[in-house]
């Protein structure tokens, strides 16, 4: 038995049990109080989710502002100017994964399917939230459409040009994106 | 309640494990990862801030349920036996390497069954690797390899793991500041807490009664052609197949499978490590948790090793991604295999064991 039965307990056991009960009660009380306080303040673990979502939304808004010109130029069909503007942004803001998304969209506008796929892969690698439905970054539907188009075209092209390494690489990128879109614990 | 005794509990546990996993995926857990001890350990390590990846940080109630379910059934049926002292450091590090092997494949043996049963053909290499690893382990047992005999320990030792599980439940409910739960990625994907906990408790209880173990079932077949646990494993696979088919989660093929990669050679080696190491410490990651709940201190130490392995796998980026295994992950698998072989050689008794 973990504890002796009541009859066998001496004074030391009784003191120990009293101290133990006190320690457990105080610890639990402190934990409960801390948890309640954290919730009231929108605290730590509970709010980490909320604050992260807020930070995500702010980043999406910043990206929309930063790349607004690129989007406008692309929508007007001025893809060369859009590319020049995008390269300038990339120089000023290196490491922003949205550049890959913008690049992929320009590739698509110019009919470069394999280029678009490679850039979407870079974007997802750099920011997995692009295929995460629970974040405002999610562009999974757009990527899925490109993947579906590529799966209809690339295997056929591979048969026609079996020695073309670029098609093999493009197919690997497509399968990678397909796996990322499928989700899982990654 | 006589009818209960007639039912093969291993078979029931297998059915619950398989269908429970698919159901949990359907209710919010990551795809093909309704139950995955290695993924859940990585989540737990993140929630305890043992690694920095917030996307992989959540306290999975299923893990708590496995330990507490096993504890409750063991104490009620007088099977709560506190034993330990059998090569603790070796068990810790084998548990550690088992999780590294799982992270290279992206999943524990239970998730391997889930992936296979729901049509993921990349899990075929993992299954072959696991079976080969277990076969290797069984060969070593036949040749006289076994860890020291465990001995009875003071009961307080057996209560530590269930109390820790209870503490994790309190942390999950109260969410104190030092517990970190992610809001995106796999951390944000979870079934309702009470459902996860209930499924974990039921499976934990049945697993304690039946002794179901993925690697144990295969090992018993190789060693003595005993099939009780193996049928439980096959029942798990079958129930995954049926329930995933019924719920529209079955997708046959190599491509487009969630959290998978096409490096079949490394998958094979990683699961060989998992199979071999699991046979040495007498149980797959799931079984270690169940045994820890019923008072096995050695299994508790292996579980702590698993938690350490999970933290290192993420902190050092040893885990595979959809792009394939990392260099570090490959080195971890090779090191784990080397360590396992050194262990089996060191513990080989040249005369036939008497146990």
XYZ file of C-alpha atoms in Angstrom, chain B residues 96-106 261 263 265-274 276-277 318-320 325-341:
45
model
C 14.325 7.698 -27.923
C 15.463 6.033 -31.166
C 12.062 4.435 -31.788
C 10.524 7.911 -32.045
C 13.340 9.100 -34.307
C 12.634 6.115 -36.571
C 8.923 6.930 -36.518
C 9.600 10.580 -37.366
C 11.572 9.555 -40.463
C 8.659 7.436 -41.671
C 6.196 10.067 -40.310
C 7.128 10.852 -48.859
C 11.879 7.678 -50.029
C 14.432 2.849 -48.714
C 14.676 5.192 -45.739
C 11.109 4.382 -44.737
C 12.037 0.691 -44.720
C 15.185 1.279 -42.632
C 13.410 3.630 -40.215
C 10.655 1.101 -39.506
C 13.219 -1.712 -39.274
C 14.724 0.310 -36.424
C 11.282 0.741 -34.855
C 13.871 -4.166 -33.798
C 14.022 -1.680 -30.910
C 15.253 15.145 -37.927
C 11.650 14.475 -38.939
C 10.765 13.861 -42.568
C 13.788 12.528 -45.042
C 16.338 15.070 -43.841
C 20.056 14.336 -43.688
C 19.868 14.430 -39.887
C 16.976 11.957 -39.931
C 18.957 9.497 -42.035
C 21.914 9.738 -39.644
C 19.525 9.228 -36.693
C 18.139 6.030 -38.265
C 21.590 4.615 -38.920
C 22.753 5.551 -35.405
C 19.623 3.993 -33.908
C 20.166 0.761 -35.837
C 23.813 0.669 -34.738
C 22.788 1.291 -31.113
C 20.130 -1.459 -31.270
C 22.624 -3.949 -32.676
